[in-house]
């Protein structure tokens, strides 16, 4: 479990590397009128909120409580969110000696064991080959490890105590995107620890420019909204309308701040016949499917295409989804019913296992990620190669189903700088 979370965090670092450097300014505390507007939404579009923004960070200094602890509980898994800003991670020395290899060296100031690192990546890749492909690209040996013919990734070679060589199946053309920041724990500003479903981000003693700690607890089951009410120091990420309604009626003194937007997407197996992909693509672009979901969401434009699924030439459509993600699960259930109503005889569901992703053993995969996540990572993870954005669109390999807001809810005055957990702070 620890290794799974560790490398999900590693993946998130690559996501954050692809984000825009700018960020929306944090919000001021909302007035009663603002909160009222927050709940005046319909299911088709985002609420039009009268939000008052702080001035740009460069123009206004906000006094921060450097002893504050931010404790977050959420049913949104870690791998949906950005944890660290790319500027918080140490710079690695990357040298390309051969067209298909990179030599990566960790700075002397940080502890590093190249053999241990190679073993950790191999251990993680046994159950999560798609994430490893998303992070590193076409690393030699991942296919053999996933199929069970090898016990380690032979494309990872420790060279010295502090340097590792990575070998790939094809020439490397962009060393900046690959291995830009190798491991999340080599962080200049934070010490991070993991225990089961908990993350603790603790600011190092030499940095006193923000809140002391941020902890994140993923709650798979249980009523985390009620749990929030029992702990006045707790912060929570919200994503359902019913959650917001509870806060409004029962926790009226709590502040609500928009934190991020998640994009729910469907990825198509590239080997599907074009006619099948076209028909499925057209069906999924029907925004009426999603308008009854209990989220604060924005649906995309309906293409109003004919949904002819009468003769797909397939007995069933296999949909996979992340079993730990309630958003992906609910979306998959809705799509399942829609496909059945369209005349598909059998819809097979499978939990989103990494082996299925890596070997493209599905027709349709439902993914939920921050709107700022890297398209490169997602293409590698779900589609098997580094497609360009235009190729993904032209080949109809991915379609964004809807976007949804998530909120921070807390009695504290939370200041956010970008949609990143390490940038959360408490205002004095």
XYZ file of C-alpha atoms in Angstrom:
428
model
C 0.000 0.000 0.000
C 2.813 2.390 0.916
C 4.634 1.788 -2.335
C 1.438 2.242 -4.316
C 0.798 5.622 -2.736
C 4.474 6.617 -3.016
C 4.554 6.190 -6.748
C 1.118 7.671 -7.235
C 2.701 10.725 -5.643
C 5.619 10.337 -8.004
C 3.121 10.428 -10.832
C 1.564 13.552 -9.432
C 4.907 15.298 -9.572
C 4.981 14.727 -13.305
C 1.436 16.057 -13.516
C 2.468 19.203 -11.673
C 5.440 19.643 -14.008
C 2.930 20.021 -16.835
C 0.771 22.580 -15.067
C 0.758 26.249 -15.841
C 3.049 28.301 -13.675
C 0.392 30.846 -12.939
C -2.356 30.257 -10.394
C -5.625 31.838 -9.500
C -5.422 34.129 -6.518
C -6.874 32.839 -3.237
C -10.330 33.900 -2.111
C -11.403 36.209 0.634
C -13.796 34.891 3.204
C -17.280 34.827 1.673
C -20.120 36.992 2.823
C -23.591 35.532 3.493
C -24.650 36.719 0.046
C -21.708 34.939 -1.559
C -22.526 31.681 0.213
C -26.146 31.995 -0.886
C -25.014 32.322 -4.486
C -22.773 29.280 -4.095
C -25.798 27.065 -3.734
C -27.826 28.755 -6.472
C -26.687 26.451 -9.248
C -28.227 24.082 -11.709
C -26.770 20.853 -12.988
C -25.762 22.220 -16.384
C -23.231 24.895 -15.538
C -20.975 26.054 -12.790
C -22.517 28.432 -10.292
C -22.008 32.105 -11.037
C -20.413 33.143 -7.795
C -19.781 36.708 -6.633
C -16.292 35.802 -5.479
C -14.016 38.533 -4.243
C -10.433 37.724 -5.047
C -7.421 38.819 -3.115
C -4.935 40.975 -4.908
C -2.150 39.270 -6.758
C 0.304 37.507 -4.454
C 3.063 39.853 -5.504
C 0.975 42.883 -4.548
C -0.304 41.789 -1.152
C 1.386 40.023 1.730
C -0.980 37.790 3.687
C 0.005 37.129 7.286
C 0.296 33.379 7.668
C 0.050 31.298 10.828
C 3.330 29.367 10.649
C 2.302 27.060 13.507
C -0.982 26.059 11.890
C -1.904 22.485 11.031
C -4.265 21.742 8.160
C -6.001 18.368 8.456
C -7.898 17.252 5.368
C -10.305 14.350 5.042
C -11.763 13.441 1.677
C -13.220 10.693 -0.471
C -11.167 12.025 -3.380
C -8.081 9.783 -3.791
C -4.577 11.205 -3.722
C -3.914 10.507 -7.373
C -6.585 13.016 -8.447
C -4.767 16.009 -6.973
C -1.487 17.880 -7.227
C 0.499 17.591 -3.994
C 3.621 19.634 -4.637
C 4.667 22.551 -6.765
C 7.432 21.621 -9.185
C 9.644 24.349 -7.704
C 9.627 22.503 -4.354
C 11.417 19.472 -5.776
C 15.173 19.141 -6.043
C 16.808 19.547 -9.420
C 18.327 16.350 -10.765
C 21.359 16.161 -13.017
C 20.221 14.462 -16.230
C 22.719 13.550 -18.934
C 21.920 11.798 -22.218
C 24.888 9.672 -23.220
C 23.088 7.559 -25.822
C 19.929 8.119 -27.889
C 17.982 5.579 -25.803
C 19.395 6.191 -22.316
C 19.556 8.830 -19.600
C 21.918 9.062 -16.628
C 20.215 10.631 -13.605
C 22.169 11.826 -10.551
C 20.691 13.027 -7.270
C 22.317 16.054 -5.539
C 24.863 15.377 -2.790
C 22.749 17.187 -0.201
C 20.051 14.491 -0.262
C 20.229 10.879 0.856
C 19.940 8.489 -2.079
C 20.500 4.779 -2.648
C 20.462 3.856 -6.322
C 19.986 0.108 -5.741
C 17.093 0.686 -3.348
C 15.477 3.087 -5.822
C 15.726 0.582 -8.681
C 14.159 -2.113 -6.495
C 11.352 0.206 -5.360
C 10.404 1.096 -8.919
C 10.454 -2.577 -9.955
C 8.314 -3.591 -6.970
C 5.787 -0.888 -7.743
C 5.712 -1.733 -11.454
C 4.686 -5.349 -10.780
C 1.169 -4.172 -9.903
C 1.187 -0.728 -11.508
C 2.897 -0.973 -14.907
C 0.643 1.672 -16.490
C 1.656 4.296 -13.930
C 5.331 3.492 -14.500
C 4.775 3.887 -18.248
C 3.006 7.187 -17.606
C 5.929 8.472 -15.528
C 8.918 7.186 -17.493
C 7.634 6.409 -20.969
C 8.653 3.214 -22.815
C 11.187 2.033 -20.234
C 12.870 -1.248 -21.149
C 11.642 -4.236 -19.174
C 8.248 -3.015 -17.981
C 6.366 -5.221 -20.454
C 8.310 -8.286 -19.359
C 7.736 -7.456 -15.687
C 4.005 -6.955 -16.221
C 3.702 -10.249 -18.092
C 5.594 -12.115 -15.383
C 8.575 -13.189 -17.491
C 11.011 -10.967 -15.531
C 11.268 -10.105 -11.828
C 12.855 -6.654 -12.204
C 12.918 -3.842 -14.758
C 16.191 -4.388 -16.612
C 15.986 -0.859 -18.046
C 16.967 0.600 -14.646
C 20.693 0.223 -13.953
C 22.384 1.614 -10.797
C 25.701 3.130 -11.886
C 26.989 4.661 -8.646
C 25.514 5.165 -5.191
C 23.895 8.391 -6.386
C 23.328 7.790 -10.112
C 20.942 5.570 -12.077
C 20.838 4.922 -15.820
C 17.413 4.556 -17.470
C 17.202 2.756 -20.824
C 14.245 3.034 -23.193
C 12.786 1.190 -26.167
C 13.005 4.231 -28.453
C 15.234 7.325 -28.681
C 14.622 10.074 -26.122
C 13.816 13.416 -27.723
C 12.714 15.478 -24.725
C 14.737 14.910 -21.587
C 13.001 17.798 -19.869
C 9.651 16.002 -19.721
C 11.082 12.612 -18.823
C 12.475 12.308 -15.311
C 12.241 16.029 -14.678
C 11.652 15.283 -11.009
C 12.276 11.671 -10.166
C 10.952 10.951 -6.675
C 8.519 13.041 -4.636
C 10.419 12.547 -1.356
C 13.419 14.521 -2.612
C 11.716 17.739 -1.690
C 13.566 20.917 -0.791
C 10.865 22.353 1.479
C 8.930 19.464 3.003
C 9.383 16.187 4.832
C 6.645 13.796 3.748
C 5.557 10.599 5.468
C 2.976 8.014 4.473
C 0.999 5.589 6.583
C -1.722 3.558 4.897
C -4.224 6.152 3.624
C -2.590 9.132 5.319
C -0.096 11.679 4.009
C 1.706 14.133 6.273
C 3.512 17.069 4.639
C 5.724 18.779 7.231
C 7.575 21.985 6.440
C 11.316 21.801 7.105
C 12.616 23.891 10.010
C 14.634 26.181 7.762
C 11.430 27.265 6.007
C 8.959 29.206 8.144
C 7.016 30.925 5.364
C 3.852 28.863 5.616
C 1.673 26.584 7.688
C 3.580 23.970 9.652
C 1.853 20.842 8.378
C -0.748 19.618 5.907
C -2.174 16.136 6.419
C -4.476 14.326 4.002
C -6.607 11.323 4.944
C -8.423 9.390 2.251
C -11.693 8.001 3.645
C -12.997 5.235 1.413
C -16.137 4.567 3.449
C -18.122 6.414 6.086
C -19.796 9.787 6.410
C -16.860 12.126 6.234
C -19.160 15.172 6.264
C -20.439 14.358 9.745
C -16.891 13.579 10.806
C -15.912 17.084 9.757
C -18.534 18.565 12.071
C -17.036 16.717 15.025
C -13.605 18.251 14.577
C -13.479 22.013 14.348
C -9.852 21.966 13.218
C -10.575 19.672 10.308
C -10.577 20.767 6.675
C -12.392 18.823 3.989
C -12.545 18.608 0.207
C -16.137 18.681 -1.004
C -17.522 17.508 -4.302
C -21.227 16.661 -3.934
C -24.135 19.059 -3.805
C -25.394 17.244 -0.745
C -22.083 17.917 1.001
C -22.412 21.631 0.343
C -25.991 21.554 1.566
C -24.919 19.950 4.833
C -22.265 22.602 5.394
C -24.739 25.368 4.689
C -27.362 24.135 7.153
C -25.264 22.514 9.888
C -21.850 24.183 9.765
C -22.787 27.745 8.988
C -19.627 29.232 10.493
C -17.401 27.271 8.142
C -15.689 28.938 5.194
C -16.073 27.426 1.729
C -13.406 28.043 -0.910
C -13.195 26.589 -4.405
C -10.013 24.528 -4.519
C -9.758 22.771 -7.879
C -11.638 21.411 -10.864
C -11.585 17.728 -11.729
C -12.032 16.547 -15.292
C -13.836 13.234 -15.767
C -12.705 11.649 -19.030
C -13.186 8.500 -21.071
C -10.203 6.891 -22.808
C -10.770 4.550 -25.749
C -8.654 1.531 -26.584
C -6.668 2.665 -29.676
C -7.221 -0.729 -31.321
C -11.000 -0.306 -31.404
C -12.511 -0.091 -34.875
C -13.057 3.489 -35.941
C -16.808 2.916 -36.337
C -17.061 1.608 -32.766
C -15.047 4.518 -31.380
C -17.158 6.953 -33.387
C -20.403 5.540 -32.065
C -19.207 5.459 -28.462
C -17.683 8.907 -28.770
C -20.966 10.288 -30.049
C -22.937 8.658 -27.252
C -20.629 9.923 -24.508
C -20.768 13.479 -25.842
C -24.501 13.547 -25.088
C -24.416 15.839 -22.073
C -27.898 14.837 -20.942
C -26.297 11.694 -19.513
C -24.485 13.621 -16.781
C -26.882 16.399 -15.847
C -28.556 14.436 -13.058
C -25.324 13.689 -11.209
C -25.084 15.057 -7.680
C -22.051 17.229 -8.407
C -21.423 20.903 -9.023
C -20.449 20.317 -12.618
C -20.080 21.836 -16.031
C -20.976 19.715 -19.015
C -19.263 20.258 -22.344
C -20.980 21.126 -25.591
C -23.292 18.450 -26.933
C -22.285 17.551 -30.474
C -25.860 16.414 -31.210
C -24.644 13.497 -33.272
C -26.714 10.446 -34.050
C -26.120 7.729 -31.475
C -26.328 4.610 -33.638
C -25.148 1.670 -31.558
C -27.368 -0.908 -33.185
C -24.535 -2.747 -34.932
C -21.186 -2.290 -33.201
C -19.892 -5.663 -34.262
C -19.052 -6.413 -30.619
C -20.874 -8.607 -28.135
C -19.888 -6.416 -25.196
C -18.135 -3.221 -24.194
C -15.620 -3.537 -21.344
C -15.517 -0.484 -19.074
C -12.893 -0.162 -16.350
C -12.775 2.394 -13.560
C -10.914 3.138 -10.356
C -12.703 1.190 -7.624
C -11.440 3.635 -4.981
C -12.857 6.678 -6.745
C -16.602 7.251 -6.181
C -16.739 9.777 -9.031
C -15.352 7.289 -11.542
C -17.598 4.550 -10.164
C -20.803 6.610 -10.427
C -19.882 7.764 -13.926
C -19.248 4.181 -15.022
C -22.608 3.069 -13.612
C -24.419 5.785 -15.583
C -22.586 4.898 -18.798
C -23.355 1.232 -18.224
C -27.089 1.928 -18.033
C -26.945 4.206 -21.070
C -25.197 1.580 -23.166
C -27.679 -1.075 -22.092
C -30.548 1.200 -23.065
C -28.865 1.736 -26.441
C -29.072 -1.977 -27.168
C -25.682 -3.320 -26.109
C -26.391 -6.811 -24.829
C -23.603 -7.163 -22.290
C -21.573 -4.521 -20.449
C -18.670 -5.911 -18.462
C -17.253 -3.878 -15.580
C -13.825 -4.423 -14.111
C -11.988 -2.509 -11.422
C -9.338 -0.295 -12.939
C -6.338 -2.591 -12.537
C -2.982 -1.451 -13.789
C -2.409 -4.627 -15.798
C -5.611 -3.992 -17.748
C -4.461 -0.465 -18.438
C -0.974 -1.487 -19.463
C -2.120 -4.175 -21.867
C -5.118 -2.095 -23.033
C -7.424 -4.905 -21.910
C -10.540 -2.724 -22.079
C -12.688 -0.771 -24.492
C -13.354 2.258 -22.308
C -11.507 3.556 -19.221
C -12.963 6.226 -16.933
C -10.374 8.583 -15.434
C -10.750 11.425 -12.918
C -7.911 13.928 -12.687
C -7.203 17.540 -11.860
C -7.885 19.785 -14.844
C -4.202 20.804 -14.644
C -2.782 17.305 -15.094
C -0.315 16.623 -17.890
C -1.823 15.284 -21.120
C 1.464 13.491 -21.778
C 1.226 11.441 -18.592
C -2.427 10.545 -19.166
C -1.788 9.511 -22.783
C 1.047 7.209 -21.746
C -0.910 5.705 -18.875
C -4.210 5.057 -20.658
C -3.241 4.878 -24.337
C 0.208 3.347 -24.306
C 2.275 6.052 -26.023
C 3.046 9.746 -26.037
C 0.283 10.967 -28.332
C 0.096 14.650 -29.178
C -3.059 16.522 -28.244
C -4.047 16.791 -31.904
C -3.565 13.044 -32.424
C -5.727 12.237 -29.406
C -8.472 14.491 -30.768
C -8.187 13.367 -34.395
C -8.194 9.670 -33.518
C -10.943 10.137 -30.931
C -8.964 8.350 -28.244
C -10.192 10.506 -25.375
C -13.229 12.600 -24.599
C -13.787 14.822 -21.557
C -17.222 14.040 -20.154
C -17.616 16.864 -17.635
C -15.748 19.052 -15.169
C -16.640 19.378 -11.508
C -15.689 21.751 -8.741
C -14.223 20.637 -5.470
C -14.161 22.861 -2.407
C -12.261 23.322 0.819
C -14.522 23.663 3.835
C -13.043 24.747 7.161
C -13.556 26.968 10.234
C -10.062 28.270 9.522
C -9.305 30.973 6.993
C -7.549 28.925 4.356
C -5.271 30.619 1.842
C -4.494 28.658 -1.312
C -1.746 29.476 -3.739
C -2.399 27.427 -6.868
C -4.401 24.190 -6.814
C -1.696 22.338 -4.896
C -1.870 20.849 -1.407
C 1.579 22.034 -0.339
C 0.495 25.604 -1.093
C -2.376 25.560 1.421
C -1.889 27.892 4.361
C -3.863 29.326 7.275
C -4.274 33.060 7.571
C -3.763 34.649 10.975
